[in-house]
XYZ file of C-alpha atoms in Angstrom:
333
model
C 91.421 -24.679 -34.717
C 92.705 -26.261 -31.508
C 92.015 -29.903 -30.793
C 90.339 -31.340 -27.723
C 92.217 -33.964 -25.681
C 91.850 -37.640 -26.697
C 88.478 -39.115 -25.924
C 87.869 -42.745 -24.954
C 85.041 -44.555 -26.716
C 83.806 -47.796 -25.109
C 82.637 -50.574 -27.420
C 81.839 -53.846 -25.695
C 85.029 -54.538 -23.772
C 87.425 -52.817 -26.211
C 88.665 -49.275 -25.553
C 89.369 -47.230 -28.660
C 91.233 -43.945 -28.115
C 90.691 -41.370 -30.841
C 91.527 -37.701 -31.216
C 88.347 -35.765 -31.803
C 88.465 -32.211 -33.024
C 86.318 -29.700 -31.195
C 84.143 -29.371 -34.300
C 83.992 -33.099 -35.099
C 81.371 -35.037 -33.118
C 82.315 -38.531 -31.948
C 79.497 -40.042 -33.980
C 81.528 -39.461 -37.147
C 84.325 -41.761 -35.980
C 84.641 -44.660 -38.421
C 85.574 -47.974 -36.907
C 87.907 -50.404 -38.623
C 87.627 -54.173 -38.388
C 91.083 -54.164 -36.810
C 89.576 -52.259 -33.860
C 87.527 -55.281 -32.752
C 88.529 -58.376 -30.810
C 85.111 -60.063 -30.567
C 82.415 -60.809 -33.182
C 79.721 -59.348 -30.915
C 81.495 -55.987 -31.007
C 81.200 -55.964 -34.796
C 77.490 -56.689 -34.529
C 76.984 -53.983 -31.895
C 78.833 -51.422 -34.013
C 76.879 -52.376 -37.136
C 73.568 -52.063 -35.307
C 74.758 -48.727 -33.916
C 75.085 -47.298 -37.408
C 78.465 -48.525 -38.668
C 76.862 -50.281 -41.647
C 79.979 -49.564 -43.695
C 81.594 -52.557 -41.904
C 79.716 -54.599 -44.519
C 81.691 -52.918 -47.263
C 80.186 -54.801 -50.197
C 76.607 -55.060 -48.952
C 76.507 -58.863 -48.986
C 75.298 -59.196 -45.385
C 78.705 -60.062 -43.895
C 80.781 -57.595 -41.879
C 84.529 -57.685 -41.281
C 84.858 -60.692 -43.570
C 88.646 -60.783 -43.463
C 88.741 -61.042 -39.671
C 85.473 -62.494 -38.339
C 83.074 -63.047 -41.260
C 80.153 -61.969 -39.075
C 76.674 -62.227 -40.605
C 74.727 -59.004 -40.051
C 72.106 -59.336 -42.771
C 68.429 -60.017 -42.322
C 67.105 -63.555 -42.079
C 69.288 -66.638 -42.248
C 72.598 -66.587 -44.116
C 72.712 -68.464 -47.391
C 75.421 -70.637 -48.904
C 77.802 -70.368 -45.970
C 78.239 -72.866 -43.180
C 81.231 -71.643 -41.213
C 80.407 -68.152 -40.006
C 80.705 -66.321 -36.732
C 77.144 -65.027 -36.669
C 75.732 -64.640 -33.173
C 72.166 -64.922 -31.900
C 70.613 -61.721 -30.550
C 71.238 -61.295 -26.846
C 68.384 -61.302 -24.359
C 69.987 -58.374 -22.527
C 71.859 -55.385 -23.919
C 75.615 -55.826 -23.652
C 75.366 -59.414 -22.430
C 78.246 -60.726 -24.543
C 80.546 -58.025 -23.218
C 79.422 -58.662 -19.636
C 80.399 -62.334 -19.826
C 83.937 -61.393 -20.862
C 84.391 -58.258 -18.804
C 87.490 -59.677 -17.123
C 89.114 -60.687 -20.411
C 89.520 -63.477 -22.962
C 91.987 -65.855 -21.218
C 93.220 -67.699 -24.316
C 92.483 -64.987 -26.908
C 89.937 -67.298 -28.503
C 88.471 -66.267 -31.854
C 85.245 -67.177 -33.631
C 86.869 -68.396 -36.822
C 86.474 -72.008 -38.014
C 90.237 -72.353 -38.243
C 90.486 -71.998 -34.465
C 89.827 -75.693 -33.917
C 91.388 -75.838 -30.455
C 90.420 -72.332 -29.305
C 87.042 -71.464 -30.840
C 85.130 -68.602 -29.231
C 81.440 -69.183 -28.550
C 79.457 -66.166 -27.369
C 75.973 -66.803 -26.099
C 73.589 -64.513 -24.244
C 74.169 -66.585 -21.114
C 77.966 -67.083 -21.188
C 81.125 -67.112 -23.282
C 83.504 -70.013 -23.744
C 86.507 -71.265 -25.645
C 85.782 -74.635 -27.247
C 88.416 -77.209 -28.112
C 87.012 -79.297 -30.960
C 90.150 -81.456 -30.971
C 89.336 -82.541 -27.400
C 85.527 -82.327 -27.514
C 85.388 -80.126 -24.394
C 85.557 -76.431 -23.524
C 88.912 -74.950 -22.569
C 87.143 -72.485 -20.311
C 83.820 -70.753 -19.775
C 83.242 -67.227 -18.492
C 80.052 -65.778 -17.056
C 78.536 -63.055 -14.930
C 76.383 -63.956 -11.940
C 74.097 -61.593 -10.062
C 70.472 -61.591 -8.925
C 69.199 -60.766 -12.408
C 70.206 -64.270 -13.568
C 68.437 -66.171 -10.780
C 64.749 -67.084 -10.870
C 62.458 -70.058 -10.465
C 62.738 -71.831 -13.803
C 62.982 -75.612 -13.524
C 66.089 -77.487 -14.612
C 65.553 -78.302 -18.305
C 67.835 -81.387 -18.525
C 67.872 -81.103 -22.328
C 71.460 -82.205 -22.940
C 72.123 -81.853 -26.680
C 74.792 -81.144 -29.294
C 75.624 -77.498 -29.973
C 74.392 -76.782 -33.483
C 76.128 -73.401 -33.554
C 79.532 -75.030 -34.045
C 81.076 -74.929 -37.520
C 80.038 -77.947 -39.569
C 83.649 -79.103 -39.739
C 83.693 -79.690 -35.946
C 82.502 -82.924 -34.371
C 79.417 -82.182 -32.284
C 79.541 -84.130 -29.047
C 76.364 -86.054 -28.284
C 75.097 -86.788 -24.752
C 75.338 -90.507 -25.547
C 79.113 -90.132 -25.947
C 79.322 -90.082 -22.138
C 77.216 -93.224 -21.657
C 79.059 -95.970 -19.760
C 82.160 -93.818 -19.282
C 81.861 -93.522 -15.502
C 81.982 -89.739 -15.782
C 79.227 -87.168 -15.298
C 78.387 -84.633 -17.957
C 79.758 -81.867 -15.769
C 78.632 -78.287 -16.359
C 81.159 -75.485 -16.388
C 78.372 -72.870 -16.307
C 75.962 -74.370 -13.742
C 72.325 -74.939 -14.594
C 71.323 -73.256 -11.328
C 73.172 -70.058 -12.317
C 70.710 -69.463 -15.180
C 67.137 -69.839 -13.932
C 65.229 -66.728 -15.037
C 63.944 -68.246 -18.279
C 63.761 -71.707 -19.785
C 65.971 -70.512 -22.653
C 68.669 -69.351 -20.244
C 68.633 -72.639 -18.363
C 68.496 -74.726 -21.524
C 71.628 -73.006 -22.856
C 73.657 -74.542 -20.032
C 72.813 -78.048 -21.295
C 74.622 -77.673 -24.602
C 77.393 -80.245 -24.794
C 79.944 -77.504 -25.498
C 79.447 -76.528 -21.834
C 80.251 -80.050 -20.562
C 83.419 -81.743 -19.407
C 83.785 -85.318 -18.086
C 83.756 -84.994 -14.298
C 84.183 -87.732 -11.720
C 80.867 -88.054 -9.842
C 82.555 -87.358 -6.495
C 83.933 -84.084 -7.853
C 80.792 -83.000 -9.673
C 78.473 -83.785 -6.765
C 80.963 -82.881 -4.064
C 83.273 -79.854 -3.714
C 82.542 -78.559 -7.229
C 78.812 -78.349 -6.481
C 79.463 -76.971 -2.992
C 81.394 -74.067 -4.469
C 78.643 -73.430 -7.030
C 76.123 -73.201 -4.197
C 78.401 -70.894 -2.217
C 78.576 -68.550 -5.221
C 74.799 -68.262 -5.265
C 74.827 -67.597 -1.523
C 77.127 -64.647 -2.171
C 74.747 -63.368 -4.836
C 71.809 -63.707 -2.442
C 73.786 -61.472 -0.078
C 73.987 -58.787 -2.779
C 77.324 -59.596 -4.429
C 78.017 -59.739 -8.165
C 80.422 -62.380 -9.443
C 82.531 -62.800 -12.543
C 83.554 -66.418 -12.953
C 85.942 -68.314 -15.227
C 86.233 -72.115 -15.060
C 87.880 -74.875 -17.039
C 89.982 -78.019 -16.980
C 93.664 -78.854 -17.268
C 95.731 -81.939 -18.002
C 94.355 -85.203 -19.360
C 93.509 -88.558 -17.783
C 92.445 -90.271 -20.995
C 89.575 -90.213 -23.477
C 85.959 -91.334 -23.680
C 83.349 -91.380 -26.419
C 85.414 -93.497 -28.761
C 88.415 -91.235 -28.314
C 86.536 -88.059 -29.219
C 86.388 -86.533 -25.710
C 89.355 -85.811 -23.434
C 89.010 -86.258 -19.682
C 90.680 -83.398 -17.759
C 92.954 -84.374 -14.890
C 91.842 -81.337 -12.888
C 89.133 -78.675 -12.878
C 89.755 -75.087 -11.826
C 87.660 -72.001 -11.181
C 88.368 -68.306 -10.555
C 85.693 -66.079 -8.994
C 85.926 -62.297 -8.701
C 83.556 -61.040 -5.990
C 82.219 -57.491 -6.314
C 80.087 -55.693 -3.757
C 77.556 -54.398 -6.296
C 76.658 -54.773 -9.990
C 79.087 -52.964 -12.293
C 79.370 -52.086 -15.969
C 83.127 -51.482 -15.988
C 86.252 -52.611 -14.193
C 86.432 -49.472 -12.056
C 85.143 -51.412 -9.053
C 87.983 -53.952 -9.189
C 90.734 -52.868 -6.813
C 93.629 -54.449 -4.974
C 91.200 -55.278 -2.163
C 88.710 -57.157 -4.349
C 88.118 -60.710 -3.211
C 89.230 -63.389 -5.664
C 88.527 -67.066 -5.012
C 90.548 -69.613 -6.994
C 90.362 -73.403 -6.706
C 92.080 -76.311 -8.431
C 90.414 -79.703 -7.850
C 91.474 -83.202 -8.922
C 89.054 -85.015 -11.221
C 88.920 -88.129 -9.112
C 86.821 -90.199 -6.725
C 87.069 -90.090 -2.946
C 86.616 -86.319 -2.531
C 82.830 -85.997 -2.345
C 82.797 -84.997 1.319
C 85.779 -82.647 1.103
C 84.993 -78.934 1.413
C 85.787 -76.669 -1.516
C 88.065 -74.468 0.603
C 90.562 -77.322 0.829
C 91.370 -76.812 -2.848
C 92.071 -73.074 -2.800
C 95.114 -71.851 -4.700
C 96.137 -68.505 -6.125
C 95.392 -67.520 -9.723
C 99.076 -67.596 -10.633
C 99.124 -71.357 -10.071
C 96.198 -71.899 -12.448
C 97.837 -69.710 -15.077
C 101.049 -71.731 -14.778
C 99.109 -74.959 -15.370
C 97.011 -73.695 -18.278
C 99.040 -70.992 -19.996
C 96.006 -68.656 -19.859
C 96.077 -64.973 -19.009
C 93.280 -64.756 -16.466
C 91.871 -61.395 -15.309
C 93.555 -59.785 -18.321
C 90.908 -57.061 -18.430
C 92.097 -55.720 -15.072
C 94.900 -53.090 -14.974
C 98.210 -54.937 -14.783
C 99.288 -53.668 -11.370
C 95.981 -54.736 -9.809
C 95.948 -57.986 -11.801
C 99.350 -58.994 -10.439
C 98.264 -58.315 -6.864
C 94.971 -60.210 -7.135
C 96.519 -63.209 -8.886
C 99.235 -63.732 -6.289
C 96.911 -63.669 -3.280
C 95.303 -66.718 -1.655
C 91.713 -66.342 -0.461
C 91.320 -67.025 3.263
C 87.654 -66.257 4.035
C-alpha cells in the first residue's frame, strides 16, 4: 500500500514530522518523551490521550526528562517536580513561548541558573544563583487587558523547587532599588489571579527608580497603546551584567535591562504572520539614576546587540532567514 506524504503534527510549540500511512490515522501516533521540549507539552499530550507517557502508572510522566506530575490531586512524597498549574486559557503556555525559549531553560531542579517557570500568564527563566529572572516572555493582546485593580501582593514564589532560595519582598528593603516587574502588572488586568501572578518575586529584578518609573514604564505604556490600536505583541525582557548584590548577597543587580517586542497586526496562533516586514522593537537601558525623563526611543538597539550581551538566541521560533533579517534591523518608528 502506498504511503501518504509526511504530515506535520503541532503540539504546543514543537513540530513533530511523522510518516502516516494512508490506512493509519494520526491519532495512533505514539509520542516519545524525547519529542517534547517543555513540561506543558507533556501535560497537553497526556490530557489528549497519551496516558502511556506515565509508563508505570505512578502519576508522573516523562520522569527521565521532566518528571511532570499528571496524576489527580496533589503529588505525594516529592518536592522537586515540574508539575504545572492548569492554564486559564487553552494553549496559554505555548502562546507565551511562541517565539522560542531564548536560553533553552528546562523545568528540572538541577537547572539552578536556568530554571523554566511556565505560568498561565507568562513564561520565564529563573536564576536561583542570582535571585532574579534571566528573562520573561509573554503575549499581549486585548484579551489580557481589563479593569482589575493592581493587587500589590508581592510574595515569594512557592512553585520553586525547595532547594532554591525564595526571594522575599523584604530582601529589597533599604537597597535603593525598586522591585521592578519584567512582566508588567498592567499587562495582566482581566482577573485578580492574572494580576497577582505578576507580583511573584520570580518576576522581579532590582531596578533603579529612575529606570523603573521612567523610560521602562514609558515603553510598557506604549506597548498597551499598540494593543489598544489592535496589535498583538510578543515580548521578551530581561537583564544583563551585574552592578553588585542586595538582600544579603542573595540578589544580583543587573547593570542593564533589555526588551524585545514583536508587533503583529492581528492575533495569531502560529508564526505564519511573522515576515521580514514585521516590526521588532528592541531596547537596552542602563540600570541607573538620571534617566527618568529620557524617552524610551533613545535606547533602541537591534536584537543582535542584545544577543551578543546575553548569549541568548532570541526569536528562535522564527524561520532562520527571517530571524536574521529582523534581528539586524533597528526600529525607527
